[in-house]
Coordinates of C-alpha atoms in Angstrom, one line a residue:
X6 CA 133.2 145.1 79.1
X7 CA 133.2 148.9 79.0
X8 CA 130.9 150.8 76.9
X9 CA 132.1 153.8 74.4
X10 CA 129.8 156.8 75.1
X11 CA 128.3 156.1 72.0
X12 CA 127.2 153.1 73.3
X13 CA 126.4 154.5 76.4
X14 CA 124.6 156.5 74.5
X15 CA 122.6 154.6 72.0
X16 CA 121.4 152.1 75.1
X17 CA 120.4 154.9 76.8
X18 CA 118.3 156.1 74.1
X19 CA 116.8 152.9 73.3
X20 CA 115.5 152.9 77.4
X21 CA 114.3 156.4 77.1
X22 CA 112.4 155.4 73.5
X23 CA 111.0 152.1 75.5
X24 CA 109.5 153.7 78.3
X25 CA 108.3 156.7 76.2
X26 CA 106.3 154.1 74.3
X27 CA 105.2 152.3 77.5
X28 CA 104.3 155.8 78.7
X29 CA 102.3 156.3 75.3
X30 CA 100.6 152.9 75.5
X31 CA 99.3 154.1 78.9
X32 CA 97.2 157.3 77.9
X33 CA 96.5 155.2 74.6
X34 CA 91.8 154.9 74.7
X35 CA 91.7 151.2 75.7
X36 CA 89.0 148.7 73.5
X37 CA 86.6 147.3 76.5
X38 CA 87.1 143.4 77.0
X39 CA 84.0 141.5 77.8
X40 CA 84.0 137.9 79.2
X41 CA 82.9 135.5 77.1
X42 CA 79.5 133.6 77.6
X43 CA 80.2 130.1 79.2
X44 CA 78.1 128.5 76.1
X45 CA 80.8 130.4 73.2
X46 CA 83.9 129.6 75.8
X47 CA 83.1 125.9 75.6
X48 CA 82.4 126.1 71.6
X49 CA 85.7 127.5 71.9
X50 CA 87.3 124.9 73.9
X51 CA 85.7 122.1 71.7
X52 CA 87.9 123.9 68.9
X53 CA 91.1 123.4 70.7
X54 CA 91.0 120.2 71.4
X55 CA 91.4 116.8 69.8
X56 CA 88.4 115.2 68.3
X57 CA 89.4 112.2 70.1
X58 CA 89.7 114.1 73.6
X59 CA 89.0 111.9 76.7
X60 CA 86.5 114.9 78.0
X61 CA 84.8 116.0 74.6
X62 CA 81.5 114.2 74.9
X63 CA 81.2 115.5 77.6
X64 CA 82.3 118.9 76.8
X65 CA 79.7 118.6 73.9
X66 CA 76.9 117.6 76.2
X67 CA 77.7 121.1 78.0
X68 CA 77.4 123.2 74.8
X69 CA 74.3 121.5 73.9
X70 CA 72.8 122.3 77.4
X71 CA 74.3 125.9 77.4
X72 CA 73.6 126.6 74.0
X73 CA 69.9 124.9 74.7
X74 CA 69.5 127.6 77.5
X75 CA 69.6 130.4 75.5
X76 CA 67.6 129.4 73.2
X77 CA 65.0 128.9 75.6
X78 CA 65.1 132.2 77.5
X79 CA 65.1 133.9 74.1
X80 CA 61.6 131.5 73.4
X81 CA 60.8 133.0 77.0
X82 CA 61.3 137.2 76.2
X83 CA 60.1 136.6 72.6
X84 CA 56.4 135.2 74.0
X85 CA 56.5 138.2 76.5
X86 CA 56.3 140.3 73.7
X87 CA 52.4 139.4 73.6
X88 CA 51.9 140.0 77.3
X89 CA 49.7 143.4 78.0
X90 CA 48.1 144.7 81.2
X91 CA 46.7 148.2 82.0
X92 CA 49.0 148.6 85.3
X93 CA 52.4 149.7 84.8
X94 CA 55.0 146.8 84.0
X95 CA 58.6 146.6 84.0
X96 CA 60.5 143.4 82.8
X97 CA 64.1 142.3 83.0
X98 CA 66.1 140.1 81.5
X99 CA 68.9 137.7 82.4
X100 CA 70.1 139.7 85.8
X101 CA 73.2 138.6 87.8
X102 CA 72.9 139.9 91.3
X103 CA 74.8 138.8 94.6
X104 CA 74.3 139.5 98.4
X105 CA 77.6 138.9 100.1
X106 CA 78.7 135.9 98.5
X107 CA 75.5 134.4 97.7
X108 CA 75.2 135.1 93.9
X109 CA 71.8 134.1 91.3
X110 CA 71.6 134.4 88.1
X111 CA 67.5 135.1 87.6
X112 CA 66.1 134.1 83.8
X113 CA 63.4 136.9 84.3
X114 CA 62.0 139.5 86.5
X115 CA 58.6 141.2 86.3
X116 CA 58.1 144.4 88.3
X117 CA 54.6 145.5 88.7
X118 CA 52.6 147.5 91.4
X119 CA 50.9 143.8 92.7
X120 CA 54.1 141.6 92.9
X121 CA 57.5 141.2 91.7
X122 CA 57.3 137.4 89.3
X123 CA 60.6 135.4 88.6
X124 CA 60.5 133.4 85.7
X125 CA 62.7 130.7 85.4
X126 CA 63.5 129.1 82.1
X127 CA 64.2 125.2 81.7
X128 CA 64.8 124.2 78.2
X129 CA 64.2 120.8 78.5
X130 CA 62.4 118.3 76.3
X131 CA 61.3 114.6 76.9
X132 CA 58.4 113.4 79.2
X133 CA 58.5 115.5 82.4
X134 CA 57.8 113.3 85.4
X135 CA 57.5 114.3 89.1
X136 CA 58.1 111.5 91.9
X137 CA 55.8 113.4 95.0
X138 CA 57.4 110.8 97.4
X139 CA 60.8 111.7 97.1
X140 CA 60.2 115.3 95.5
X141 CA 62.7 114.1 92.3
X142 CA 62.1 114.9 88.9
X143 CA 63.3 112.9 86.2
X144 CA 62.8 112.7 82.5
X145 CA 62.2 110.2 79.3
X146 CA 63.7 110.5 76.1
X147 CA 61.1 110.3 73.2
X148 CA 61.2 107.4 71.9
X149 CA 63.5 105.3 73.4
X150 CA 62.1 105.9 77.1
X151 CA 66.0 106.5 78.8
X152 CA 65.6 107.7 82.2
X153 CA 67.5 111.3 83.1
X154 CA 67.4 112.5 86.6
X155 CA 66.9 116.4 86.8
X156 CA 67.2 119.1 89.5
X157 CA 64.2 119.9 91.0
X158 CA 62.9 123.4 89.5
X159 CA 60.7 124.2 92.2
X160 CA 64.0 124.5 94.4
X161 CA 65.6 126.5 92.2
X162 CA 62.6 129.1 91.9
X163 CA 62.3 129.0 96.2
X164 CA 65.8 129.7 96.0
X165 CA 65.9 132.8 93.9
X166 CA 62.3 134.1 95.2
X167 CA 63.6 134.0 98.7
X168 CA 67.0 135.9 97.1
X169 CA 64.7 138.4 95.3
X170 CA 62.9 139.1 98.9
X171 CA 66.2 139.7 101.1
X172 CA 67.1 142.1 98.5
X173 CA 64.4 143.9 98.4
X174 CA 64.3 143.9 102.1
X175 CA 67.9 145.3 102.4
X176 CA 67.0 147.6 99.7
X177 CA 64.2 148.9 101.7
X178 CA 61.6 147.9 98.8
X179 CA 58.1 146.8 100.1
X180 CA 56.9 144.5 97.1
X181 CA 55.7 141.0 97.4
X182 CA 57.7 138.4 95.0
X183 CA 56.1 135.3 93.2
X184 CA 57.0 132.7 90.7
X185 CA 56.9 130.6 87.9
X186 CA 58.8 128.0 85.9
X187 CA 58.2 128.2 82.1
X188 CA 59.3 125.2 79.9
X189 CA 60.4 126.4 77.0
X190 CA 61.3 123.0 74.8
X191 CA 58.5 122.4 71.9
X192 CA 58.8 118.8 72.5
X193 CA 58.1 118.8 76.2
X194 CA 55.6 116.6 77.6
X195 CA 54.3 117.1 81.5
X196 CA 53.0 113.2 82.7
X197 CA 53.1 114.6 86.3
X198 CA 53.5 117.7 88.0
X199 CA 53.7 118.6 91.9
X200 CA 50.6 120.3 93.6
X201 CA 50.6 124.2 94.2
X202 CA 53.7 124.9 92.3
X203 CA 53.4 127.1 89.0
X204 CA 54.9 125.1 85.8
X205 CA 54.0 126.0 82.4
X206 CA 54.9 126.0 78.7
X207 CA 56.2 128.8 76.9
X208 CA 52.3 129.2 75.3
X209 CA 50.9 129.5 78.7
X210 CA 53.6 131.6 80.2
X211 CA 51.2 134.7 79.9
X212 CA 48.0 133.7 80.9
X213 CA 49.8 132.1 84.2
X214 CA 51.4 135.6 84.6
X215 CA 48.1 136.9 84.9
X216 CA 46.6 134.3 87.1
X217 CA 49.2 135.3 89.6
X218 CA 48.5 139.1 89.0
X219 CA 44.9 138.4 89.1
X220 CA 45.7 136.6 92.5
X221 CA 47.5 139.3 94.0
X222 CA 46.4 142.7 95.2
X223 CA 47.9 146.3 94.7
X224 CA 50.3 147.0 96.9
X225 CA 51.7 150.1 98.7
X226 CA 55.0 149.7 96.5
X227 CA 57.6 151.9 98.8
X228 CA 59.3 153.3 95.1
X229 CA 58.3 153.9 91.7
X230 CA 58.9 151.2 89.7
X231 CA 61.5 152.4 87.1
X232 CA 63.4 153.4 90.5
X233 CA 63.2 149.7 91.4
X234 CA 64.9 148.8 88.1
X235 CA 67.5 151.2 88.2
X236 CA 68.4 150.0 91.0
X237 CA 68.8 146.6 90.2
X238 CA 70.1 147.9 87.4
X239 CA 73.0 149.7 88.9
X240 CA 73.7 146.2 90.9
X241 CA 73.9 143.8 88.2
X242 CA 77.5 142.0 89.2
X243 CA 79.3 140.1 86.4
X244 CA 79.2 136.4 85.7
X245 CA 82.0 135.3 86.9
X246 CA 83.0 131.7 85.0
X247 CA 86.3 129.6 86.5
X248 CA 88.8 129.5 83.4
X249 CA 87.4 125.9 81.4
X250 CA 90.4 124.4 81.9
X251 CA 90.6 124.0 85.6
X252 CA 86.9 123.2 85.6
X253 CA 87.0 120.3 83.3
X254 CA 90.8 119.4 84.0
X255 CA 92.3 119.5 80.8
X256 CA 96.0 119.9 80.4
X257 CA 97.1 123.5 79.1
X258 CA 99.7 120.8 76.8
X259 CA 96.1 119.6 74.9
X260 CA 94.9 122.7 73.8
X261 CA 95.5 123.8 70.3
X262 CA 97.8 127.0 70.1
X263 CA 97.0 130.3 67.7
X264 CA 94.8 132.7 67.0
X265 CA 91.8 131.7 65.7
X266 CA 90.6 132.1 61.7
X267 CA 86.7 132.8 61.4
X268 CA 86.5 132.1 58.2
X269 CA 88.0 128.5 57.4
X270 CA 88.3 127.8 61.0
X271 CA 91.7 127.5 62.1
X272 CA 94.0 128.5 64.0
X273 CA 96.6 129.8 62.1
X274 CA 96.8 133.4 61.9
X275 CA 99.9 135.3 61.7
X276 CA 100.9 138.6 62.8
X277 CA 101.5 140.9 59.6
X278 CA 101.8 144.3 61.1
X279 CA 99.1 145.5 62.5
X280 CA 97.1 143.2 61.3
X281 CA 96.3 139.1 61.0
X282 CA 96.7 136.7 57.9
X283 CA 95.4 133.0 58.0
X284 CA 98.1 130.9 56.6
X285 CA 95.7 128.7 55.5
X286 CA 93.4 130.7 53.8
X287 CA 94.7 134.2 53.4
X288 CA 91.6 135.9 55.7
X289 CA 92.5 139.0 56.8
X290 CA 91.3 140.3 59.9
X291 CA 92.7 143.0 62.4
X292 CA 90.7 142.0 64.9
X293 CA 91.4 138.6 65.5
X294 CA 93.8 139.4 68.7
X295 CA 90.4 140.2 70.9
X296 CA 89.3 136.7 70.9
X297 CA 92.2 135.3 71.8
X298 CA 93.0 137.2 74.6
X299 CA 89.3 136.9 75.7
X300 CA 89.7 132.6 74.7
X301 CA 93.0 133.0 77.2
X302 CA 91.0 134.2 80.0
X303 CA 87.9 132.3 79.5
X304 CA 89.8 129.1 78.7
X305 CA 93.3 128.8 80.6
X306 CA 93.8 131.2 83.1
X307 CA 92.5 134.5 84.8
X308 CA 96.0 136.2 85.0
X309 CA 97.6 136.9 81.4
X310 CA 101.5 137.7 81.2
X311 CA 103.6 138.3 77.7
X312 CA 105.3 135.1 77.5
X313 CA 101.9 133.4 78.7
X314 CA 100.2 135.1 75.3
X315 CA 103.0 134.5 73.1
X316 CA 102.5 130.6 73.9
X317 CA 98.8 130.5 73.6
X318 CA 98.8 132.4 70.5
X319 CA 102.0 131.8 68.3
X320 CA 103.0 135.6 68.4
X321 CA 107.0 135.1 68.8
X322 CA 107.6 138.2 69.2
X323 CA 107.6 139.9 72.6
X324 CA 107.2 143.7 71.5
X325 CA 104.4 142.3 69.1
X326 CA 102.5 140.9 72.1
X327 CA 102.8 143.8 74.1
X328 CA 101.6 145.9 71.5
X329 CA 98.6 143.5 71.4
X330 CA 97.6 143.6 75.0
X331 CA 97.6 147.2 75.7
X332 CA 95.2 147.9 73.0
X333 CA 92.3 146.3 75.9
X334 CA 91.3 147.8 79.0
X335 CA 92.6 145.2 81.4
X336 CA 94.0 145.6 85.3
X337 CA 97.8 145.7 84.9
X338 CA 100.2 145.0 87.9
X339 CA 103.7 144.8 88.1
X340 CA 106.0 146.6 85.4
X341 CA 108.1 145.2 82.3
X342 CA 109.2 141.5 82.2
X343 CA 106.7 141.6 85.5
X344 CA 103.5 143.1 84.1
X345 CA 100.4 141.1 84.9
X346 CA 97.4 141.5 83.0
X347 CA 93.9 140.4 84.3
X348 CA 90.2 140.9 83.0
X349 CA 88.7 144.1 84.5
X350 CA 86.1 143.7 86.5
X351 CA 82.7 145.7 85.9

C-alpha cells in the first residue's frame, strides 16, 4: 500500500520521537541495582512458589541456614565490639575476594602488626561432636539425639588462611595469617573437639583472639596497615549467586508472576503511571519495580529482555516496561526489539 505524505510523515515523526526518547533514556542518572543476598533471594523464591512445591522444604531448610548465617556473623562483629588492645587493629567484615578463579568469601579479618586472624563463623547449634579417626564432624539435635553430618570447619579455615597467605604474597604484604572458628549458636554444645585447632564460642572469641596475639610476635609488616585494608578494600569482587532457579531446578511455569506488594504480601501490583497499586490492597508504592527486576535476576535468569519482564511481572505493556528498566544502571546490548539487559558488574 502506498503511503500519503502525511502518513509518510506522521510515521516518520513518530520514529524520530522514539529514538529521541531512547536517546533521552540514555543520558537519563541511572538508580544503582545491587544483587540481592542469597538468604532474601530464597525468601523470595519461597513467595513464588506453591505451598505444596516438590522443592520447598528444602528451599526452607536453605533460608533457615542462610538466614541462620547472618545472624551468627552479626553475633560475631557485635562481641568484637568488646575486643581492645594497645597495638593498632584493623577489622573487616564479610570480604569477597578471588585469585584467578579461586574465589572465598572470609566471615572476618583482623589486621594487626603480629598477624593477620580469620574468623570464621558457624551458626550451628546441637552437640558438636568430632570423630579424630576419620576427621568428620557431625552433630545431635537436642533432645531427640538425630545425627547431622557437617563439613569439617578446620578445612574450611586451612582453606581460606592459605587463600589469605597467597594474596598477601602476590600483594607483596609480609604479615603472618592465623585462625579461628567461632560458634556463634547459644545452644551449642562442644562433646569433642580436634587437638591444636582453635574452636570457640562467641563469649570466648576475644580472649582466643588474644591468645593468638599473645602467641605471636611483632612483625616487620612491609605496609601500614590501613594501606593493607585499602587494598583489600579496593579488591573486594562481588558475590556472584547462579539465578535460584537453575540451581534448585524449578520450572520458570511454577513461579508466581507480578510485582510484589510489601504490605499484604502479594503479587498483584499494577502499573498506574508512574507509579504501583496493589489490587488487593490499594498500597501504593513507586518503587516496587526495583525488586522485581532485582527478583528476575536473582531468581530466573542473568540476562533480562522486555518481553522476558513483561512475563515475570504482568506489565502488558511494552513502552511501560521499557520505561521501567532504563530507570537502573544495567549493561545493555543490542538495540530495540534486541536490547539485552544484564546486572552490572562492580
Amino acid at each position: 500500500m502506498v503511503r500519503s505524505g502525511y502518513e509518510w510523515n506522521a510515521a516518520h515523526r513518530r520514529k524520530i520521537q522514539a529514538e529521541f526518547s531512547y536517546y533521552v533514556e540514555a543520558k537519563r542518572i541511572k538508580t544503582e541495582l545491587d544483587s540481592l543476598p542469597k538468604a532474601l533471594a530464597i525468601e523470595c523464591l519461597l513467595k513464588r512458589i506453591s505451598s505444596n512445591h516438590h522443592q520447598r522444604d528444602y528451599l526452607e531448610n536453605q533460608f533457615h541456614r542462610a538466614s541462620a548465617g547472618i545472624r551468627g556473623e552479626d553475633r560475631m562483629v557485635n562481641k568484637f565490639k568488646e575486643f581492645t588492645m594497645k597495638e593498632e587493629h584493623l577489622p573487616m567484615w564479610d570480604l569477597n575476594m578471588k585469585i584467578k578463579k579461586w574465589t572465598v568469601q572470609i566471615d572476618g579479618l583482623l589486621l594487626t602488626e603480629r598477624c593477620a586472624i580469620v574468623m570464621d563463623s558457624k551458626n550451628v547449634s546441637g552437640e558438636i561432636h568430632y570423630n579424630a579417626a576419620t576427621e568428620e564432624y557431625y552433630k545431635k539435635a537436642m533432645p531427640g539425639g538425630e545425627i547431622l553430618h557437617l563439613d569439617n570447619p578446620v578445612f574450611q579455615l586451612d582453606k581460606h588462611i592459605n587463600f589469605m597467605e597467597n594474596w598477601f604474597a602476590s600483594q607483596g604484604i609480609n604479615l603472618p595469617v592465623k585462625g579461628l572458628i567461632i560458634y556463634t549458636a547459644k545452644n551449642c554444645v562442644f562433646q569433642s573437639k580436634p587437638t591444636g585447632a582453635l574452636i570457640c564460642k562467641t563469649y570466648q572469641m576475644n580472649g582466643y583472639l588474644h591468645r593468638i596475639l599473645r602467641d605471636s610476635p611483632l612483625t616487620a609488616v612491609s605496609h601500614p596497615l590501613q594501606d593493607i585494608e585499602k587494598l583489600i578494600a579496593a579488591n573486594q569482587v562481588p558475590f556472584e549467586l547462579s539465578p535460584l532457579s537453575e540451581t534448585y531446578r524449578i520450572n520458570f511455569k511454577d513461579l508466581k508472576t507480578g510485582v510484589y506488594c510489601n504490605k499484604c504480601g502479594g503479587h498483584g501490583m499494577q502499573r498506574v503511571k508512574k507509579s504501583w497499586i496493589c489490587s488487593a490492597c490499594g498500597n501504593k508504592d513507586a518503587a516496587a519495580d526495583r525488586l522485581a527486576v532485582q527478583e528476575y535476576f536473582a531468581l530466573v535468569s542473568d540476562e533480562l529482555t522486555n518481553r522476558k519482564f513483561r512475563e515475570f511481572s504482568g506489565i502488558t505493556d511494552s513502552d511501560a516496561a521499557r520505561r521501567v528498566l532504563s530507570k537502573y544502571d544495567l549493561e545493555i546490548s543490542g538495540v530495540r526489539k534486541m536490547r539485552v539487559y544484564k546486572m552490572r558488574k562492580k
